[in-house]
Amino acid sequence: MPPSDDKKILEFIEAMRSAGVHIDTANARGSPHPIADGKIHRANAQGKAKSRNQHVWYVLHLDFPASGAFGDLQTGVQDTWTEKQPSAMTAAERSALKQRMIDTQCQRDEERAALNAAAAAAAALIMAETDKAPASHPYLARKGLPSFAGLRRLKKDVRYTIDPEEAPRTARAGSLVVRLYTPTSELVGAQLISDDGTKRFLKGTAKEGNYHPIGKRPEDPDAEFIIAIAEGYSTGARVHQATEYLTIVAFDAGNLAPVSKAIRKKFPKARLFFAADNDRFTAMPDGRMNPGRTKAEEAAAEVDGLVAYPEFDDHETELTDFDDLARKSGVDRVREVIDEVLLRKPVAEESNMPLLAGNYDEVDHDPVAVGHAGEVAPRALGHDNGTCFYWCPRRGQIASISMAGHSKQALLSMAPLAHWELLHPAKGGCDWDAAANEMLRRCENEGVFDPSRKVGRGVIIDKGRVVAHVGDRLIVDGNETELNLADSHWIYQKRTRINVRKLTALSTPDTKRLDALLTKLGWVTSEMGRLFGGWLAIAPICGALTFRPHVWITGERGSGKSTVMDAVAGRLLESVSIRVQGDTTEAGVRQALKDDLLPVLFDEFEAKTEDDRRRISKIIGLARQAFSSNGAPIIKGGAGGESVAYRVRSAFLFASIDKSMTLPADDSRIVTLELRGPDPNANEAARRLRADSFAQLQREMDSLLAGDFCQRFFMRSLSLVPIINKNAETFARAIAKRTGKQRLGDTLAAPLAGWLSLHHDGLISEETAAERVQSWKWLGEAIERGNTHADHDAAMVHLMQSALILDGGVRRTVSEMIARVVDGDVDFAPSYNQALLRHGLKVEVPEEPGAGATLLVSNTHPAIKTIFQGMPFHQGTLKQHPAVKPHEKTVRFEGRDKVRCLRIDLDAYGEGQDD
């Protein structure tokens, strides 16, 4: 071979390596790779788990102008090479090169078709030697999966041939066989699963757009029904086990979009949801994280689908999918997670976020043309700890690339090849070193990147403008624009699209009807319905508020909490909220929100166990930080010892039987609303009357919220953002002036301004606000309930109201027993005194007249520790109370050694209670 040809081959190999395709030049069948004969060849890729993988394909021509094409089938990378830039070629040379590329593509198509046909034939050959897979198969037994119809087991070894140039292959007896079908039910290949869980496809299997179904197909393809789409077989089988829905196995994240489009075409009226893997610790080639969720959300946006995914604690790094969730928490938990998503309306209805009234038209959006028209150049945002951050207009998101990782492939993930070749031309294409150097220097010039500037969906104030982020574009003061908003403080990242339509805001008579119905919901006092209506008005615009108060609804079983959460809040906010319940963790809430500015509806917020109390305490802490728009970010430990900052801008709605695990600092940020439960002593007629009244209220609510009411309700709040903010400031000053408590004013003012927006659309004056605060009796009751005690007051009240179990199982509170002992009750004082001593408490009543009684509290008694166990305050908090001082002497409590203790002046404590 002439030396010049050797040089061309080396340049071709270098071009492959620059693109991220690392060919193994060794060839067991003869000449080393690459073979320059103008034919398509397959070769092994270096650096893969299996050395014999055949991931690389290439074709190389050495006759002038020398050129070639190549790719990696696993990563999806493909590119071309020429020894001479097309711009420097003659017309004849360019024509020859073009024809060569066409011929190469034809060769690839022919080769692929031949491999596809061979794989389909091999699958049929293998299927002929299978029987129904037993549940005792090691793979199924280890996972606890049943054997569903369609899953087969190979009875004996089967030899088959895919590529005539390769030796025959063997499918081993005992392997599970998962068939792949086209949407027209043609067998195209198979995946084999061994006893130990190793999976491999028959070489040549046409995977893209093809799938394996689990469950019964509907007889009528135009019927309305639910279809689940999952990645792997075990995930799909687990989802089908939990739901009994027809489940489609797409085999990997990259195939979710092609498969879902095929399913949507085949079943146009089906409701699709994706049972996504939560690969939260896995990076994608373009720098984004979590391919399972990311690909599912992208696919869902294309087919109007929903996405459900399991959530795990941060330390559970090996758990990612619904099969893992089932083995950890049971199949019922899988169903619960999926139901949380399916209880909403489909995305096509759910995501219709109404707009401000304005002059704009519905437009078709090119999914890659985000940003200014024609803009493709990535914009440097800054750097942090060895990572550079870029805004990518075509993607509409932020890319993060390590400083050492600015490879050709990484740069191409941000902008097309033509962009880089235009800015950094070089022989053979682009000067990639120069391109990387320029981007690195730009990031350095921008300084340290501030991640808190990232904004997801929701409403926010941006330099005086009201901006609604609806997924793939913005609504700025009523007008549509791209995500790359000029002169913006925030970075608006592309999210799943929220469809919008032109709608007019609700009229005041409509919102007054809503307010009237909300007051009928069985609240302990009617003003609670007004505050709830006000909170519902401000919740979807919470990201634009200065303060974001939270609401906690309590009520015993049968009080109507589910109706309030589902039929009222769930419907009014269904397209602009995040809904969670039960065992959801603080990390799960953060991951569900990402950077979205949406309210969080949290049902079944119960603290039944110690684990529940710890989990709830963390979530309340998250809500505490979300209260203020300027609050400090939440800092968590991250990988490699680095910290990760989160800033949450959400208003929370909690619902539970009882309120628990809150500190006074939390109570001052939470509006507590209580629903009245059924009277256990009511007669049959009274119970029937309550049921009939409730049913009538539900009918009225259903009638009111029908159609586009909920979307128009949001649009009214969106159009009144400046008014609501200004009125909230005015009410906050009036309440603070009346009570002397600014925090109470900040908490009540926002829902009060929201309630006022249901009745008026104008500003309220300082004088009128002050007069209303004084004259509205219902507001006075809300203010009184909003007054919270300090932590030491809460600890003291908890101690005094704790019920102790006496002989015979009788319960008495500490304060009740203290009163009997101090009064010298001849019937009860002796036994109560002994009971208090057994719990580390001792009442001392001085003999001299006029002297006050005291209560001594042991510092070390286990019963005292039990009383405070699980509470957000502890025994030591008592020391801060003005009626408490350390006792100067040690004291013996019921036969124990003398110990140190606290002394509570009961007279001083009583006076404080009176105040």
CSV table of C-alpha atoms in Angstrom, one decimal, residues 314-507:
chain,number,residue,atom,x,y,z
A,314,ASP,CA,-30.5,9.4,48.5
A,315,HIS,CA,-28.5,6.5,50.1
A,316,GLU,CA,-30.4,3.9,48.1
A,317,THR,CA,-28.2,4.3,45.1
A,318,GLU,CA,-28.8,0.9,43.6
A,319,LEU,CA,-32.6,1.3,43.4
A,320,THR,CA,-34.0,2.9,40.2
A,321,ASP,CA,-37.2,1.3,38.8
A,322,PHE,CA,-40.6,0.1,39.8
A,323,ASP,CA,-39.4,-3.5,40.2
A,324,ASP,CA,-37.0,-2.2,42.8
A,325,LEU,CA,-39.8,-0.3,44.5
A,326,ALA,CA,-42.0,-3.4,44.6
A,327,ARG,CA,-39.3,-5.5,46.2
A,328,LYS,CA,-38.6,-2.8,48.7
A,329,SER,CA,-42.1,-1.6,49.6
A,330,GLY,CA,-44.5,-4.1,48.0
A,331,VAL,CA,-46.6,-4.2,44.8
A,332,ASP,CA,-49.4,-2.0,46.4
A,333,ARG,CA,-46.9,0.8,46.7
A,334,VAL,CA,-46.3,0.6,42.9
A,335,ARG,CA,-50.0,0.9,42.3
A,336,GLU,CA,-50.2,3.9,44.7
A,337,VAL,CA,-47.4,5.8,42.9
A,338,ILE,CA,-49.0,5.2,39.5
A,339,ASP,CA,-52.5,6.1,40.8
A,340,GLU,CA,-51.1,9.4,42.1
A,341,VAL,CA,-50.4,10.3,38.5
A,342,LEU,CA,-53.4,8.7,36.8
A,343,LEU,CA,-55.9,10.4,39.2
A,344,ARG,CA,-55.1,13.6,37.3
A,345,LYS,CA,-56.5,14.2,33.9
A,346,PRO,CA,-54.4,13.4,30.8
A,347,VAL,CA,-51.7,15.9,30.0
A,348,ALA,CA,-53.6,17.2,27.1
A,349,GLU,CA,-56.2,18.5,29.5
A,350,GLU,CA,-54.2,18.7,32.6
A,351,SER,CA,-51.6,21.0,31.2
A,352,ASN,CA,-53.8,23.7,29.7
A,353,MET,CA,-52.3,26.6,31.7
A,354,PRO,CA,-54.5,29.6,30.8
A,355,LEU,CA,-52.7,32.8,29.7
A,356,LEU,CA,-53.1,36.4,30.5
A,357,ALA,CA,-55.4,38.2,28.2
A,358,GLY,CA,-53.3,39.5,25.4
A,359,ASN,CA,-52.7,39.6,21.7
A,360,TYR,CA,-51.0,36.4,20.7
A,361,ASP,CA,-51.8,33.4,18.5
A,362,GLU,CA,-51.3,29.7,18.8
A,363,VAL,CA,-48.2,28.8,16.9
A,364,ASP,CA,-46.4,25.6,15.9
A,365,HIS,CA,-43.1,25.4,17.7
A,366,ASP,CA,-40.1,23.7,16.1
A,367,PRO,CA,-38.9,21.5,19.0
A,368,VAL,CA,-35.3,22.4,18.3
A,369,ALA,CA,-35.8,26.1,17.6
A,370,VAL,CA,-35.9,27.5,21.0
A,371,GLY,CA,-34.3,30.9,21.7
A,372,HIS,CA,-34.1,33.7,19.2
A,373,ALA,CA,-34.9,32.7,15.6
A,374,GLY,CA,-32.1,30.8,14.1
A,375,GLU,CA,-29.9,31.0,17.2
A,376,VAL,CA,-27.7,27.9,17.8
A,377,ALA,CA,-24.6,29.2,19.5
A,378,PRO,CA,-24.3,28.0,23.1
A,379,ARG,CA,-24.0,30.9,25.7
A,380,ALA,CA,-21.4,30.6,28.5
A,381,LEU,CA,-23.0,31.0,31.9
A,382,GLY,CA,-20.0,30.5,34.2
A,383,HIS,CA,-18.2,27.7,36.0
A,384,ASP,CA,-18.0,26.1,39.4
A,385,ASN,CA,-15.6,23.5,40.8
A,386,GLY,CA,-14.2,22.3,37.5
A,387,THR,CA,-17.6,22.3,35.6
A,388,CYS,CA,-18.7,24.7,32.9
A,389,PHE,CA,-22.3,25.7,32.3
A,390,TYR,CA,-23.8,26.7,29.0
A,391,TRP,CA,-27.3,27.8,27.8
A,392,CYS,CA,-28.1,25.7,24.7
A,393,PRO,CA,-30.8,27.4,22.5
A,394,ARG,CA,-31.6,24.4,20.4
A,395,ARG,CA,-32.1,22.3,23.6
A,396,GLY,CA,-33.6,25.0,25.7
A,397,GLN,CA,-31.7,23.8,28.7
A,398,ILE,CA,-28.4,24.2,30.6
A,399,ALA,CA,-25.6,21.9,29.7
A,400,SER,CA,-22.9,21.1,32.2
A,401,ILE,CA,-19.5,19.9,30.9
A,402,SER,CA,-16.4,19.3,32.9
A,403,MET,CA,-13.4,21.5,32.0
A,404,ALA,CA,-11.5,18.4,31.0
A,405,GLY,CA,-14.5,17.1,29.0
A,406,HIS,CA,-14.8,19.6,26.2
A,407,SER,CA,-14.4,16.9,23.5
A,408,LYS,CA,-15.8,17.1,20.0
A,409,GLN,CA,-18.8,15.0,21.0
A,410,ALA,CA,-19.5,17.3,24.0
A,411,LEU,CA,-19.4,20.4,21.8
A,412,LEU,CA,-21.6,18.8,19.2
A,413,SER,CA,-24.1,18.0,21.9
A,414,MET,CA,-24.6,21.8,22.3
A,415,ALA,CA,-24.5,23.0,18.7
A,416,PRO,CA,-24.4,21.4,15.2
A,417,LEU,CA,-21.2,20.8,13.3
A,418,ALA,CA,-21.7,23.7,10.9
A,419,HIS,CA,-21.6,26.1,13.8
A,420,TRP,CA,-18.2,25.0,15.0
A,421,GLU,CA,-16.7,24.7,11.5
A,422,LEU,CA,-17.8,28.2,10.7
A,423,LEU,CA,-16.2,29.7,13.8
A,424,HIS,CA,-13.1,27.5,13.9
A,425,PRO,CA,-12.3,26.2,10.4
A,426,ALA,CA,-9.4,23.9,9.9
A,427,LYS,CA,-8.2,21.4,7.4
A,428,GLY,CA,-10.6,18.4,7.5
A,429,GLY,CA,-13.4,20.4,9.2
A,430,CYS,CA,-13.0,22.1,12.6
A,431,ASP,CA,-10.2,23.0,15.0
A,432,TRP,CA,-11.7,21.4,18.1
A,433,ASP,CA,-9.0,22.5,20.4
A,434,ALA,CA,-9.6,26.1,19.5
A,435,ALA,CA,-13.3,25.7,19.9
A,436,ALA,CA,-12.9,24.1,23.4
A,437,ASN,CA,-10.4,26.8,24.4
A,438,GLU,CA,-12.8,29.6,23.4
A,439,MET,CA,-15.7,28.1,25.4
A,440,LEU,CA,-13.5,27.5,28.5
A,441,ARG,CA,-12.3,31.1,28.4
A,442,ARG,CA,-15.8,32.4,28.0
A,443,CYS,CA,-17.0,30.5,31.1
A,444,GLU,CA,-14.0,31.8,33.1
A,445,ASN,CA,-14.9,35.4,32.0
A,446,GLU,CA,-18.5,34.9,33.3
A,447,GLY,CA,-17.3,33.9,36.7
A,448,VAL,CA,-18.9,31.4,39.1
A,449,PHE,CA,-22.2,30.1,38.0
A,450,ASP,CA,-25.2,30.7,40.3
A,451,PRO,CA,-27.6,27.7,40.0
A,452,SER,CA,-30.4,29.5,41.8
A,453,ARG,CA,-31.0,31.5,38.6
A,454,LYS,CA,-32.5,28.4,37.0
A,455,VAL,CA,-36.3,28.5,36.8
A,456,GLY,CA,-38.8,25.9,35.8
A,457,ARG,CA,-42.5,26.1,35.1
A,458,GLY,CA,-44.7,28.6,37.0
A,459,VAL,CA,-45.1,32.3,37.5
A,460,ILE,CA,-42.3,34.7,38.6
A,461,ILE,CA,-41.5,38.4,38.6
A,462,ASP,CA,-38.6,39.2,36.2
A,463,LYS,CA,-37.5,42.8,36.4
A,464,GLY,CA,-41.0,44.0,36.9
A,465,ARG,CA,-42.5,41.7,34.3
A,466,VAL,CA,-45.0,39.0,35.1
A,467,VAL,CA,-43.6,35.9,33.5
A,468,ALA,CA,-45.5,32.6,33.1
A,469,HIS,CA,-43.2,29.7,32.2
A,470,VAL,CA,-45.3,27.1,30.3
A,471,GLY,CA,-42.7,24.5,29.6
A,472,ASP,CA,-41.3,25.4,26.1
A,473,ARG,CA,-42.0,29.1,26.0
A,474,LEU,CA,-42.9,32.1,28.1
A,475,ILE,CA,-45.9,34.3,28.5
A,476,VAL,CA,-44.6,37.8,29.4
A,477,ASP,CA,-47.2,40.3,30.4
A,478,GLY,CA,-49.7,38.5,28.2
A,479,ASN,CA,-47.4,38.0,25.1
A,480,GLU,CA,-45.7,34.8,23.9
A,481,THR,CA,-41.9,34.7,23.6
A,482,GLU,CA,-39.1,32.2,23.6
A,483,LEU,CA,-37.4,30.9,26.7
A,484,ASN,CA,-34.3,32.9,26.0
A,485,LEU,CA,-35.8,36.1,27.4
A,486,ALA,CA,-33.8,39.2,26.7
A,487,ASP,CA,-32.5,41.2,29.7
A,488,SER,CA,-33.6,38.6,32.1
A,489,HIS,CA,-32.3,37.8,35.6
A,490,TRP,CA,-33.5,34.2,35.4
A,491,ILE,CA,-32.6,31.2,33.2
A,492,TYR,CA,-35.8,29.6,32.0
A,493,GLN,CA,-35.2,25.9,31.3
A,494,LYS,CA,-37.2,23.8,28.9
A,495,ARG,CA,-39.7,21.5,30.5
A,496,THR,CA,-42.5,19.3,29.4
A,497,ARG,CA,-44.9,21.5,27.5
A,498,ILE,CA,-48.0,22.9,29.1
A,499,ASN,CA,-50.5,23.5,26.4
A,500,VAL,CA,-52.3,26.8,26.4
A,501,ARG,CA,-55.4,28.3,24.8
A,502,LYS,CA,-57.0,31.7,24.6
A,503,LEU,CA,-59.3,32.1,27.6
A,504,THR,CA,-60.9,35.0,29.3
A,505,ALA,CA,-60.5,35.4,33.1
A,506,LEU,CA,-63.3,34.4,35.4
A,507,SER,CA,-65.7,37.2,36.2
